[in-house]
Amino acid sequence: MEPGSAVNDGLDPHATPPRYLKQIYKEFQVMDDEALRLDGRLTSFHVDSAASPLEGWRQEASMSPDHLKSAFHEFNHSDDSFVVDDDDEHEQFQTSRPAYESTALPACHDDRQSTNVLPGYGTAEGSFFSYGPSSKTFLPRDPTIHRAITASKLINRKLRWMTIGGQYDWTSKAYPGGVSPAFPRDIGTLLARLFPKMKAEAAIVNIYSPGDTLSLHRDVSEHSGNDLISLSLGCDAIFVVGATLPAETSRGADRCAVIRLRSGDALCMSGESRFAWHGVPKIVAGTCPPWMRDWPAESNQRFEAWRGWMATKRINLNVRQMFD
């Protein structure tokens, strides 16, 4: 399916993933670090990837250092974020960044907002991090269903996702009619600079800890075939993506990709892969970049009580266009 084509006719959001893909998902779900390192099916993109060809992938495009720096300068409204320490903890914009395309799955490039805790506990006043881990108790809307919990438990374990822009209805698996909340301008502008084929209208922010997973599924509720963008921050994730075959055959492994997504990776699902099955069977503990681990603590001591929170987390921003 080409970007912008007529879209998800006949694709059931309640359908079951193919057996071959579920098997691959289960295999990676139980792997330890050494098994991941040795598994030849796992693709990992990093700074040196451009130096040697990656089996099953071809370079589709590249983004120049000037283009990347310009886009992030506009996002941050300052050049301050590009000051790099001598120990090179922060990756520098010195060379072009390659964009790869899978040869198995063409074009698989690496207020009214809601959260999963909203139905049970309501909203916070400002940032959840503005409360100390034990200084705030969140009371349930219905104490016969949920218990009161501290901010620490809510943020560390209960808070799993939030929606931005268009509000997806998880029960009906559809976007409600009417006017959607506006998509944040800063993130939308950055994505438009980097991925101009897609208009950012809705996003899901997933928050993972080691041991968490994302089940295999297809994003087929949008009335647009334009690109789906996934941005990763924090710990590494194992990402499985695959096609639905005409019949269950031994060729299944040839029609899927398993990717180790690292902090800072951007994955664009377009073309045939736009409506492909995908999921996250594993979060790899201890892999958050050192310079990011203290977030959300800042140099001015704001959120100091939460220093180190990001060290055990992966945050994924998954963005899509709702309508053509």
PDB file of C-alpha atoms in Angstrom:
ATOM      1  CA  MET A   1       0.000   0.000   0.000  1.00  0.00           C
ATOM      2  CA  GLU A   2       1.472   3.350  -0.960  1.00  0.00           C
ATOM      3  CA  PRO A   3       1.402   6.361   1.353  1.00  0.00           C
ATOM      4  CA  GLY A   4      -1.795   8.342   0.987  1.00  0.00           C
ATOM      5  CA  SER A   5      -3.707   5.549  -0.751  1.00  0.00           C
ATOM      6  CA  ALA A   6      -7.113   4.460   0.275  1.00  0.00           C
ATOM      7  CA  VAL A   7      -6.391   2.959   3.352  1.00  0.00           C
ATOM      8  CA  ASN A   8      -7.446   0.245   5.643  1.00  0.00           C
ATOM      9  CA  ASP A   9     -10.422  -1.326   3.880  1.00  0.00           C
ATOM     10  CA  GLY A  10     -10.885  -4.874   5.097  1.00  0.00           C
ATOM     11  CA  LEU A  11      -8.294  -4.638   7.899  1.00  0.00           C
ATOM     12  CA  ASP A  12      -9.924  -5.663  11.160  1.00  0.00           C
ATOM     13  CA  PRO A  13      -8.449  -3.959  14.272  1.00  0.00           C
ATOM     14  CA  HIS A  14      -9.584  -6.992  16.283  1.00  0.00           C
ATOM     15  CA  ALA A  15      -7.826  -9.544  14.038  1.00  0.00           C
ATOM     16  CA  THR A  16      -5.290 -12.066  15.365  1.00  0.00           C
ATOM     17  CA  PRO A  17      -1.605 -11.805  14.373  1.00  0.00           C
ATOM     18  CA  PRO A  18      -0.143 -14.540  12.160  1.00  0.00           C
ATOM     19  CA  ARG A  19       1.284 -17.596  13.933  1.00  0.00           C
ATOM     20  CA  TYR A  20       4.807 -17.180  12.591  1.00  0.00           C
ATOM     21  CA  LEU A  21       5.046 -13.652  13.994  1.00  0.00           C
ATOM     22  CA  LYS A  22       3.673 -14.664  17.397  1.00  0.00           C
ATOM     23  CA  GLN A  23       6.360 -17.345  17.595  1.00  0.00           C
ATOM     24  CA  ILE A  24       9.145 -14.883  16.826  1.00  0.00           C
ATOM     25  CA  TYR A  25       7.679 -12.453  19.366  1.00  0.00           C
ATOM     26  CA  LYS A  26       7.685 -15.127  22.086  1.00  0.00           C
ATOM     27  CA  GLU A  27      11.280 -16.124  21.325  1.00  0.00           C
ATOM     28  CA  PHE A  28      12.577 -12.596  21.815  1.00  0.00           C
ATOM     29  CA  GLN A  29      10.401 -12.001  24.874  1.00  0.00           C
ATOM     30  CA  VAL A  30      12.364 -14.568  26.915  1.00  0.00           C
ATOM     31  CA  MET A  31      15.896 -13.838  25.623  1.00  0.00           C
ATOM     32  CA  ASP A  32      18.589 -12.632  27.987  1.00  0.00           C
ATOM     33  CA  ASP A  33      21.206 -10.037  27.030  1.00  0.00           C
ATOM     34  CA  GLU A  34      23.694 -12.606  25.732  1.00  0.00           C
ATOM     35  CA  ALA A  35      21.079 -14.302  23.557  1.00  0.00           C
ATOM     36  CA  LEU A  36      20.103 -10.939  22.109  1.00  0.00           C
ATOM     37  CA  ARG A  37      23.740 -10.191  21.326  1.00  0.00           C
ATOM     38  CA  LEU A  38      24.185 -13.464  19.473  1.00  0.00           C
ATOM     39  CA  ASP A  39      20.878 -13.625  17.589  1.00  0.00           C
ATOM     40  CA  GLY A  40      21.566 -12.980  13.922  1.00  0.00           C
ATOM     41  CA  ARG A  41      17.987 -11.924  13.188  1.00  0.00           C
ATOM     42  CA  LEU A  42      18.291  -8.764  15.265  1.00  0.00           C
ATOM     43  CA  THR A  43      19.080  -5.544  13.386  1.00  0.00           C
ATOM     44  CA  SER A  44      20.713  -2.684  15.266  1.00  0.00           C
ATOM     45  CA  PHE A  45      21.229   0.777  13.766  1.00  0.00           C
ATOM     46  CA  HIS A  46      23.975   2.923  15.206  1.00  0.00           C
ATOM     47  CA  VAL A  47      26.514   5.548  14.169  1.00  0.00           C
ATOM     48  CA  ASP A  48      28.711   3.058  12.297  1.00  0.00           C
ATOM     49  CA  SER A  49      25.870   1.381  10.374  1.00  0.00           C
ATOM     50  CA  ALA A  50      26.610   3.400   7.244  1.00  0.00           C
ATOM     51  CA  ALA A  51      30.127   1.976   7.102  1.00  0.00           C
ATOM     52  CA  SER A  52      29.017  -1.599   6.347  1.00  0.00           C
ATOM     53  CA  PRO A  53      25.881  -2.872   4.586  1.00  0.00           C
ATOM     54  CA  LEU A  54      23.135  -4.314   6.777  1.00  0.00           C
ATOM     55  CA  GLU A  55      21.747  -7.601   5.521  1.00  0.00           C
ATOM     56  CA  GLY A  56      18.122  -7.274   4.451  1.00  0.00           C
ATOM     57  CA  TRP A  57      18.230  -3.473   4.398  1.00  0.00           C
ATOM     58  CA  ARG A  58      19.095  -0.841   1.828  1.00  0.00           C
ATOM     59  CA  GLN A  59      19.800   2.798   2.469  1.00  0.00           C
ATOM     60  CA  GLU A  60      16.761   4.750   1.350  1.00  0.00           C
ATOM     61  CA  ALA A  61      17.840   8.305   2.140  1.00  0.00           C
ATOM     62  CA  SER A  62      19.928  10.369   4.537  1.00  0.00           C
ATOM     63  CA  MET A  63      19.494  13.495   6.603  1.00  0.00           C
ATOM     64  CA  SER A  64      22.337  15.995   6.544  1.00  0.00           C
ATOM     65  CA  PRO A  65      23.845  17.375   9.767  1.00  0.00           C
ATOM     66  CA  ASP A  66      22.716  20.883   8.803  1.00  0.00           C
ATOM     67  CA  HIS A  67      19.123  19.733   8.269  1.00  0.00           C
ATOM     68  CA  LEU A  68      19.027  17.907  11.607  1.00  0.00           C
ATOM     69  CA  LYS A  69      20.615  20.780  13.490  1.00  0.00           C
ATOM     70  CA  SER A  70      18.251  23.292  11.911  1.00  0.00           C
ATOM     71  CA  ALA A  71      15.203  21.184  12.809  1.00  0.00           C
ATOM     72  CA  PHE A  72      16.265  20.726  16.432  1.00  0.00           C
ATOM     73  CA  HIS A  73      17.342  24.346  16.742  1.00  0.00           C
ATOM     74  CA  GLU A  74      13.808  25.376  15.769  1.00  0.00           C
ATOM     75  CA  PHE A  75      12.380  22.852  18.242  1.00  0.00           C
ATOM     76  CA  ASN A  76      14.542  24.087  21.132  1.00  0.00           C
ATOM     77  CA  HIS A  77      14.569  27.784  20.138  1.00  0.00           C
ATOM     78  CA  SER A  78      18.274  27.779  21.001  1.00  0.00           C
ATOM     79  CA  ASP A  79      21.650  26.295  20.078  1.00  0.00           C
ATOM     80  CA  ASP A  80      22.308  25.394  23.721  1.00  0.00           C
ATOM     81  CA  SER A  81      21.327  21.747  23.258  1.00  0.00           C
ATOM     82  CA  PHE A  82      24.140  21.248  20.762  1.00  0.00           C
ATOM     83  CA  VAL A  83      26.977  21.921  23.206  1.00  0.00           C
ATOM     84  CA  VAL A  84      28.773  18.559  23.421  1.00  0.00           C
ATOM     85  CA  ASP A  85      30.910  17.358  26.329  1.00  0.00           C
ATOM     86  CA  ASP A  86      34.479  16.294  25.600  1.00  0.00           C
ATOM     87  CA  ASP A  87      33.713  12.745  26.722  1.00  0.00           C
ATOM     88  CA  ASP A  88      31.236  12.528  23.838  1.00  0.00           C
ATOM     89  CA  GLU A  89      28.284  11.395  25.971  1.00  0.00           C
ATOM     90  CA  HIS A  90      26.045  13.294  23.552  1.00  0.00           C
ATOM     91  CA  GLU A  91      26.054  12.217  19.917  1.00  0.00           C
ATOM     92  CA  GLN A  92      27.282  15.009  17.655  1.00  0.00           C
ATOM     93  CA  PHE A  93      25.704  16.139  14.401  1.00  0.00           C
ATOM     94  CA  GLN A  94      28.918  15.555  12.437  1.00  0.00           C
ATOM     95  CA  THR A  95      27.816  13.174   9.695  1.00  0.00           C
ATOM     96  CA  SER A  96      24.674  12.475   7.731  1.00  0.00           C
ATOM     97  CA  ARG A  97      22.246  10.088   9.358  1.00  0.00           C
ATOM     98  CA  PRO A  98      21.205   7.229   7.067  1.00  0.00           C
ATOM     99  CA  ALA A  99      17.603   6.117   6.635  1.00  0.00           C
ATOM    100  CA  TYR A 100      17.273   2.427   5.828  1.00  0.00           C
ATOM    101  CA  GLU A 101      14.485   0.534   4.098  1.00  0.00           C
ATOM    102  CA  SER A 102      13.732  -3.096   4.808  1.00  0.00           C
ATOM    103  CA  THR A 103      13.894  -5.363   1.758  1.00  0.00           C
ATOM    104  CA  ALA A 104      11.463  -7.727   3.506  1.00  0.00           C
ATOM    105  CA  LEU A 105       8.912  -5.033   4.329  1.00  0.00           C
ATOM    106  CA  PRO A 106       9.274  -2.174   1.841  1.00  0.00           C
ATOM    107  CA  ALA A 107       9.442   1.294   3.416  1.00  0.00           C
ATOM    108  CA  CYS A 108       9.848   0.224   7.037  1.00  0.00           C
ATOM    109  CA  HIS A 109      12.435   2.816   8.063  1.00  0.00           C
ATOM    110  CA  ASP A 110      13.831   2.445  11.287  1.00  0.00           C
ATOM    111  CA  ASP A 111      -6.889  19.232  29.354  1.00  0.00           C
ATOM    112  CA  ARG A 112      -8.777  16.886  26.861  1.00  0.00           C
ATOM    113  CA  GLN A 113      -5.679  14.766  26.687  1.00  0.00           C
ATOM    114  CA  SER A 114      -6.022  11.379  28.329  1.00  0.00           C
ATOM    115  CA  THR A 115      -3.943   8.856  30.278  1.00  0.00           C
ATOM    116  CA  ASN A 116      -4.581   5.290  31.314  1.00  0.00           C
ATOM    117  CA  VAL A 117      -4.935   6.444  34.956  1.00  0.00           C
ATOM    118  CA  LEU A 118      -7.553   9.105  34.161  1.00  0.00           C
ATOM    119  CA  PRO A 119     -10.623   6.816  34.505  1.00  0.00           C
ATOM    120  CA  GLY A 120      -9.511   5.538  37.896  1.00  0.00           C
ATOM    121  CA  TYR A 121      -7.792   8.538  39.488  1.00  0.00           C
ATOM    122  CA  GLY A 122      -8.519  11.664  37.495  1.00  0.00           C
ATOM    123  CA  THR A 123      -5.920  14.258  36.568  1.00  0.00           C
ATOM    124  CA  ALA A 124      -2.996  15.906  38.333  1.00  0.00           C
ATOM    125  CA  GLU A 125      -2.601  19.643  38.770  1.00  0.00           C
ATOM    126  CA  GLY A 126       0.393  20.311  36.541  1.00  0.00           C
ATOM    127  CA  SER A 127       3.100  17.703  36.101  1.00  0.00           C
ATOM    128  CA  PHE A 128       2.872  14.382  37.938  1.00  0.00           C
ATOM    129  CA  PHE A 129       6.539  15.014  38.821  1.00  0.00           C
ATOM    130  CA  SER A 130       5.613  18.172  40.731  1.00  0.00           C
ATOM    131  CA  TYR A 131       4.670  15.908  43.648  1.00  0.00           C
ATOM    132  CA  GLY A 132       7.262  14.181  45.811  1.00  0.00           C
ATOM    133  CA  PRO A 133       7.204  10.372  45.609  1.00  0.00           C
ATOM    134  CA  SER A 134       5.451  10.110  49.006  1.00  0.00           C
ATOM    135  CA  SER A 135       4.007  13.585  49.407  1.00  0.00           C
ATOM    136  CA  LYS A 136       0.857  13.031  47.388  1.00  0.00           C
ATOM    137  CA  THR A 137      -1.780  10.359  47.606  1.00  0.00           C
ATOM    138  CA  PHE A 138      -4.050   9.935  44.594  1.00  0.00           C
ATOM    139  CA  LEU A 139      -7.573   9.019  45.638  1.00  0.00           C
ATOM    140  CA  PRO A 140      -9.622   6.770  43.355  1.00  0.00           C
ATOM    141  CA  ARG A 141     -12.854   7.927  41.803  1.00  0.00           C
ATOM    142  CA  ASP A 142     -14.442   4.675  42.981  1.00  0.00           C
ATOM    143  CA  PRO A 143     -12.782   3.132  46.068  1.00  0.00           C
ATOM    144  CA  THR A 144     -14.656  -0.130  45.485  1.00  0.00           C
ATOM    145  CA  ILE A 145     -12.598  -0.626  42.317  1.00  0.00           C
ATOM    146  CA  HIS A 146      -9.232   1.069  42.976  1.00  0.00           C
ATOM    147  CA  ARG A 147      -7.108   1.791  46.029  1.00  0.00           C
ATOM    148  CA  ALA A 148      -5.483   5.082  46.980  1.00  0.00           C
ATOM    149  CA  ILE A 149      -1.872   5.144  45.769  1.00  0.00           C
ATOM    150  CA  THR A 150       1.174   7.338  46.252  1.00  0.00           C
ATOM    151  CA  ALA A 151       2.684   9.432  43.493  1.00  0.00           C
ATOM    152  CA  SER A 152       5.628   7.036  43.428  1.00  0.00           C
ATOM    153  CA  LYS A 153       3.474   4.017  42.649  1.00  0.00           C
ATOM    154  CA  LEU A 154       1.358   5.904  40.150  1.00  0.00           C
ATOM    155  CA  ILE A 155       4.313   7.250  38.162  1.00  0.00           C
ATOM    156  CA  ASN A 156       6.576   4.206  38.460  1.00  0.00           C
ATOM    157  CA  ARG A 157       4.046   1.469  37.730  1.00  0.00           C
ATOM    158  CA  LYS A 158       0.516   2.678  37.007  1.00  0.00           C
ATOM    159  CA  LEU A 159       1.136   5.355  34.375  1.00  0.00           C
ATOM    160  CA  ARG A 160       1.535   3.458  31.092  1.00  0.00           C
ATOM    161  CA  TRP A 161       0.294   5.727  28.320  1.00  0.00           C
ATOM    162  CA  MET A 162      -1.130   9.104  27.429  1.00  0.00           C
ATOM    163  CA  THR A 163      -2.692  10.463  24.256  1.00  0.00           C
ATOM    164  CA  ILE A 164      -1.855  13.708  22.464  1.00  0.00           C
ATOM    165  CA  GLY A 165      -4.009  15.439  19.852  1.00  0.00           C
ATOM    166  CA  GLY A 166      -6.743  13.174  18.492  1.00  0.00           C
ATOM    167  CA  GLN A 167      -8.094  10.985  21.297  1.00  0.00           C
ATOM    168  CA  TYR A 168      -8.216   7.301  20.365  1.00  0.00           C
ATOM    169  CA  ASP A 169     -11.092   5.281  21.818  1.00  0.00           C
ATOM    170  CA  TRP A 170      -9.546   1.992  22.970  1.00  0.00           C
ATOM    171  CA  THR A 171     -12.911   0.250  23.306  1.00  0.00           C
ATOM    172  CA  SER A 172     -14.312   0.999  19.865  1.00  0.00           C
ATOM    173  CA  LYS A 173     -10.814   1.204  18.301  1.00  0.00           C
ATOM    174  CA  ALA A 174     -11.778   4.401  16.499  1.00  0.00           C
ATOM    175  CA  TYR A 175     -11.250   8.145  16.663  1.00  0.00           C
ATOM    176  CA  PRO A 176     -14.319  10.022  17.912  1.00  0.00           C
ATOM    177  CA  GLY A 177     -15.929  12.566  15.635  1.00  0.00           C
ATOM    178  CA  GLY A 178     -15.844  16.285  16.260  1.00  0.00           C
ATOM    179  CA  VAL A 179     -12.946  18.635  16.810  1.00  0.00           C
ATOM    180  CA  SER A 180      -9.848  17.020  18.319  1.00  0.00           C
ATOM    181  CA  PRO A 181      -7.485  18.735  20.763  1.00  0.00           C
ATOM    182  CA  ALA A 182      -4.701  20.536  18.920  1.00  0.00           C
ATOM    183  CA  PHE A 183      -1.472  18.617  18.434  1.00  0.00           C
ATOM    184  CA  PRO A 184       1.473  20.314  20.238  1.00  0.00           C
ATOM    185  CA  ARG A 185       2.991  22.821  17.845  1.00  0.00           C
ATOM    186  CA  ASP A 186       6.639  22.268  18.806  1.00  0.00           C
ATOM    187  CA  ILE A 187       6.572  18.489  18.313  1.00  0.00           C
ATOM    188  CA  GLY A 188       4.410  18.809  15.190  1.00  0.00           C
ATOM    189  CA  THR A 189       6.815  21.295  13.610  1.00  0.00           C
ATOM    190  CA  LEU A 190       9.836  19.090  14.347  1.00  0.00           C
ATOM    191  CA  LEU A 191       8.145  16.048  12.817  1.00  0.00           C
ATOM    192  CA  ALA A 192       7.082  18.058   9.755  1.00  0.00           C
ATOM    193  CA  ARG A 193      10.720  19.022   9.180  1.00  0.00           C
ATOM    194  CA  LEU A 194      11.957  15.448   9.488  1.00  0.00           C
ATOM    195  CA  PHE A 195       8.998  13.503   8.017  1.00  0.00           C
ATOM    196  CA  PRO A 196       7.119  15.818   5.637  1.00  0.00           C
ATOM    197  CA  LYS A 197       4.852  13.089   4.192  1.00  0.00           C
ATOM    198  CA  MET A 198       2.889  12.831   7.434  1.00  0.00           C
ATOM    199  CA  LYS A 199       0.815  15.474   9.214  1.00  0.00           C
ATOM    200  CA  ALA A 200       1.023  14.923  12.971  1.00  0.00           C
ATOM    201  CA  GLU A 201      -2.567  14.825  14.268  1.00  0.00           C
ATOM    202  CA  ALA A 202      -2.573  12.199  17.012  1.00  0.00           C
ATOM    203  CA  ALA A 203       0.010  10.434  19.158  1.00  0.00           C
ATOM    204  CA  ILE A 204       0.252   7.840  21.887  1.00  0.00           C
ATOM    205  CA  VAL A 205       3.049   8.168  24.429  1.00  0.00           C
ATOM    206  CA  ASN A 206       3.895   4.729  25.829  1.00  0.00           C
ATOM    207  CA  ILE A 207       5.907   4.454  29.056  1.00  0.00           C
ATOM    208  CA  TYR A 208       7.732   1.146  29.542  1.00  0.00           C
ATOM    209  CA  SER A 209       9.797  -0.474  32.293  1.00  0.00           C
ATOM    210  CA  PRO A 210      11.839  -3.689  31.909  1.00  0.00           C
ATOM    211  CA  GLY A 211       9.353  -6.549  31.884  1.00  0.00           C
ATOM    212  CA  ASP A 212       6.707  -4.524  30.042  1.00  0.00           C
ATOM    213  CA  THR A 213       5.620  -5.468  26.529  1.00  0.00           C
ATOM    214  CA  LEU A 214       3.415  -4.199  23.719  1.00  0.00           C
ATOM    215  CA  SER A 215       1.306  -6.912  22.114  1.00  0.00           C
ATOM    216  CA  LEU A 216       1.361  -7.504  18.380  1.00  0.00           C
ATOM    217  CA  HIS A 217      -1.205  -5.302  16.660  1.00  0.00           C
ATOM    218  CA  ARG A 218      -1.885  -3.210  13.541  1.00  0.00           C
ATOM    219  CA  ASP A 219      -2.685   0.510  13.523  1.00  0.00           C
ATOM    220  CA  VAL A 220      -5.595   0.405  11.105  1.00  0.00           C
ATOM    221  CA  SER A 221      -8.087   2.881  12.606  1.00  0.00           C
ATOM    222  CA  GLU A 222      -6.705   5.923  10.796  1.00  0.00           C
ATOM    223  CA  HIS A 223      -8.344   7.113   7.572  1.00  0.00           C
ATOM    224  CA  SER A 224      -4.949   7.856   6.084  1.00  0.00           C
ATOM    225  CA  GLY A 225      -2.212   5.717   4.621  1.00  0.00           C
ATOM    226  CA  ASN A 226       0.470   8.291   5.371  1.00  0.00           C
ATOM    227  CA  ASP A 227       3.517   7.428   7.438  1.00  0.00           C
ATOM    228  CA  LEU A 228       3.418   6.307  11.059  1.00  0.00           C
ATOM    229  CA  ILE A 229       6.359   7.681  13.070  1.00  0.00           C
ATOM    230  CA  SER A 230       7.831   6.146  16.219  1.00  0.00           C
ATOM    231  CA  LEU A 231      10.411   7.992  18.358  1.00  0.00           C
ATOM    232  CA  SER A 232      12.324   6.191  21.119  1.00  0.00           C
ATOM    233  CA  LEU A 233      13.892   7.627  24.286  1.00  0.00           C
ATOM    234  CA  GLY A 234      15.550   5.826  27.183  1.00  0.00           C
ATOM    235  CA  CYS A 235      16.161   2.089  27.387  1.00  0.00           C
ATOM    236  CA  ASP A 236      16.484  -0.080  24.281  1.00  0.00           C
ATOM    237  CA  ALA A 237      13.451  -1.950  22.969  1.00  0.00           C
ATOM    238  CA  ILE A 238      13.161  -5.023  20.770  1.00  0.00           C
ATOM    239  CA  PHE A 239      10.684  -4.217  18.000  1.00  0.00           C
ATOM    240  CA  VAL A 240       9.078  -6.937  15.860  1.00  0.00           C
ATOM    241  CA  VAL A 241       7.278  -6.024  12.623  1.00  0.00           C
ATOM    242  CA  GLY A 242       5.893  -8.372   9.994  1.00  0.00           C
ATOM    243  CA  ALA A 243       3.481  -8.850   7.135  1.00  0.00           C
ATOM    244  CA  THR A 244       0.358 -10.964   6.915  1.00  0.00           C
ATOM    245  CA  LEU A 245       1.046 -13.809   4.496  1.00  0.00           C
ATOM    246  CA  PRO A 246      -1.530 -15.235   2.064  1.00  0.00           C
ATOM    247  CA  ALA A 247      -1.088 -18.542   3.893  1.00  0.00           C
ATOM    248  CA  GLU A 248       0.902 -19.753   6.867  1.00  0.00           C
ATOM    249  CA  THR A 249       4.169 -20.876   5.269  1.00  0.00           C
ATOM    250  CA  SER A 250       7.795 -21.282   6.235  1.00  0.00           C
ATOM    251  CA  ARG A 251       8.480 -17.967   4.473  1.00  0.00           C
ATOM    252  CA  GLY A 252       7.181 -16.036   7.447  1.00  0.00           C
ATOM    253  CA  ALA A 253      10.629 -15.190   8.766  1.00  0.00           C
ATOM    254  CA  ASP A 254      11.464 -13.640   5.377  1.00  0.00           C
ATOM    255  CA  ARG A 255       8.607 -11.178   5.728  1.00  0.00           C
ATOM    256  CA  CYS A 256       9.428  -9.692   9.091  1.00  0.00           C
ATOM    257  CA  ALA A 257      12.137  -7.628  10.767  1.00  0.00           C
ATOM    258  CA  VAL A 258      13.359  -7.576  14.351  1.00  0.00           C
ATOM    259  CA  ILE A 259      14.990  -4.276  15.297  1.00  0.00           C
ATOM    260  CA  ARG A 260      16.807  -3.103  18.401  1.00  0.00           C
ATOM    261  CA  LEU A 261      15.535   0.444  18.852  1.00  0.00           C
ATOM    262  CA  ARG A 262      17.892   2.638  20.860  1.00  0.00           C
ATOM    263  CA  SER A 263      17.343   6.018  22.454  1.00  0.00           C
ATOM    264  CA  GLY A 264      17.086   8.648  19.737  1.00  0.00           C
ATOM    265  CA  ASP A 265      16.029   6.225  17.002  1.00  0.00           C
ATOM    266  CA  ALA A 266      13.167   7.253  14.733  1.00  0.00           C
ATOM    267  CA  LEU A 267      11.231   4.549  12.909  1.00  0.00           C
ATOM    268  CA  CYS A 268       8.957   5.381   9.988  1.00  0.00           C
ATOM    269  CA  MET A 269       6.378   2.820   8.870  1.00  0.00           C
ATOM    270  CA  SER A 270       5.191   3.621   5.361  1.00  0.00           C
ATOM    271  CA  GLY A 271       4.240   1.853   2.172  1.00  0.00           C
ATOM    272  CA  GLU A 272       3.452  -1.809   2.751  1.00  0.00           C
ATOM    273  CA  SER A 273       4.639  -1.634   6.355  1.00  0.00           C
ATOM    274  CA  ARG A 274       2.214   1.159   7.317  1.00  0.00           C
ATOM    275  CA  PHE A 275      -0.456  -1.360   8.290  1.00  0.00           C
ATOM    276  CA  ALA A 276       1.905  -4.200   9.218  1.00  0.00           C
ATOM    277  CA  TRP A 277       1.745  -6.144  12.461  1.00  0.00           C
ATOM    278  CA  HIS A 278       4.171  -4.888  15.084  1.00  0.00           C
ATOM    279  CA  GLY A 279       4.886  -5.123  18.794  1.00  0.00           C
ATOM    280  CA  VAL A 280       7.514  -4.840  21.514  1.00  0.00           C
ATOM    281  CA  PRO A 281       8.327  -8.146  23.242  1.00  0.00           C
ATOM    282  CA  LYS A 282      11.156  -6.814  25.403  1.00  0.00           C
ATOM    283  CA  ILE A 283      12.649  -3.740  27.073  1.00  0.00           C
ATOM    284  CA  VAL A 284      16.389  -4.151  27.669  1.00  0.00           C
ATOM    285  CA  ALA A 285      17.276  -3.089  31.222  1.00  0.00           C
ATOM    286  CA  GLY A 286      20.290  -0.900  31.941  1.00  0.00           C
ATOM    287  CA  THR A 287      20.546   0.612  28.454  1.00  0.00           C
ATOM    288  CA  CYS A 288      19.348   4.185  28.983  1.00  0.00           C
ATOM    289  CA  PRO A 289      22.096   6.616  27.849  1.00  0.00           C
ATOM    290  CA  PRO A 290      24.054   7.902  30.894  1.00  0.00           C
ATOM    291  CA  TRP A 291      23.317  11.559  30.160  1.00  0.00           C
ATOM    292  CA  MET A 292      19.553  10.903  30.165  1.00  0.00           C
ATOM    293  CA  ARG A 293      19.270   8.778  33.303  1.00  0.00           C
ATOM    294  CA  ASP A 294      18.716  11.614  35.773  1.00  0.00           C
ATOM    295  CA  TRP A 295      15.708  13.056  33.947  1.00  0.00           C
ATOM    296  CA  PRO A 296      13.359  14.693  34.971  1.00  0.00           C
ATOM    297  CA  ALA A 297      15.719  16.264  37.532  1.00  0.00           C
ATOM    298  CA  GLU A 298      17.151  19.536  36.258  1.00  0.00           C
ATOM    299  CA  SER A 299      20.148  21.680  37.144  1.00  0.00           C
ATOM    300  CA  ASN A 300      17.878  24.107  39.016  1.00  0.00           C
ATOM    301  CA  GLN A 301      16.795  21.268  41.356  1.00  0.00           C
ATOM    302  CA  ARG A 302      13.294  21.102  39.910  1.00  0.00           C
ATOM    303  CA  PHE A 303      11.926  17.555  40.211  1.00  0.00           C
ATOM    304  CA  GLU A 304      15.040  16.592  42.202  1.00  0.00           C
ATOM    305  CA  ALA A 305      13.061  13.960  44.092  1.00  0.00           C
ATOM    306  CA  TRP A 306      12.643  12.057  40.837  1.00  0.00           C
ATOM    307  CA  ARG A 307      16.326  12.042  39.831  1.00  0.00           C
ATOM    308  CA  GLY A 308      17.154   8.744  38.119  1.00  0.00           C
ATOM    309  CA  TRP A 309      13.577   7.962  37.081  1.00  0.00           C
ATOM    310  CA  MET A 310      14.466   7.720  33.388  1.00  0.00           C
ATOM    311  CA  ALA A 311      17.274   5.203  34.007  1.00  0.00           C
ATOM    312  CA  THR A 312      14.743   2.352  34.061  1.00  0.00           C
ATOM    313  CA  LYS A 313      12.279   3.670  31.484  1.00  0.00           C
ATOM    314  CA  ARG A 314      11.637   3.720  27.768  1.00  0.00           C
ATOM    315  CA  ILE A 315       9.374   6.445  26.420  1.00  0.00           C
ATOM    316  CA  ASN A 316       7.977   5.971  22.934  1.00  0.00           C
ATOM    317  CA  LEU A 317       6.124   8.662  21.002  1.00  0.00           C
ATOM    318  CA  ASN A 318       4.020   7.058  18.272  1.00  0.00           C
ATOM    319  CA  VAL A 319       2.559   9.642  15.886  1.00  0.00           C
ATOM    320  CA  ARG A 320       0.066   9.302  13.069  1.00  0.00           C
ATOM    321  CA  GLN A 321      -2.204  11.236  10.715  1.00  0.00           C
ATOM    322  CA  MET A 322      -5.887  10.529  11.365  1.00  0.00           C
ATOM    323  CA  PHE A 323      -7.440  11.680   8.067  1.00  0.00           C
ATOM    324  CA  ASP A 324      -6.267  12.438   4.533  1.00  0.00           C
TER     325      ASP A 324
END
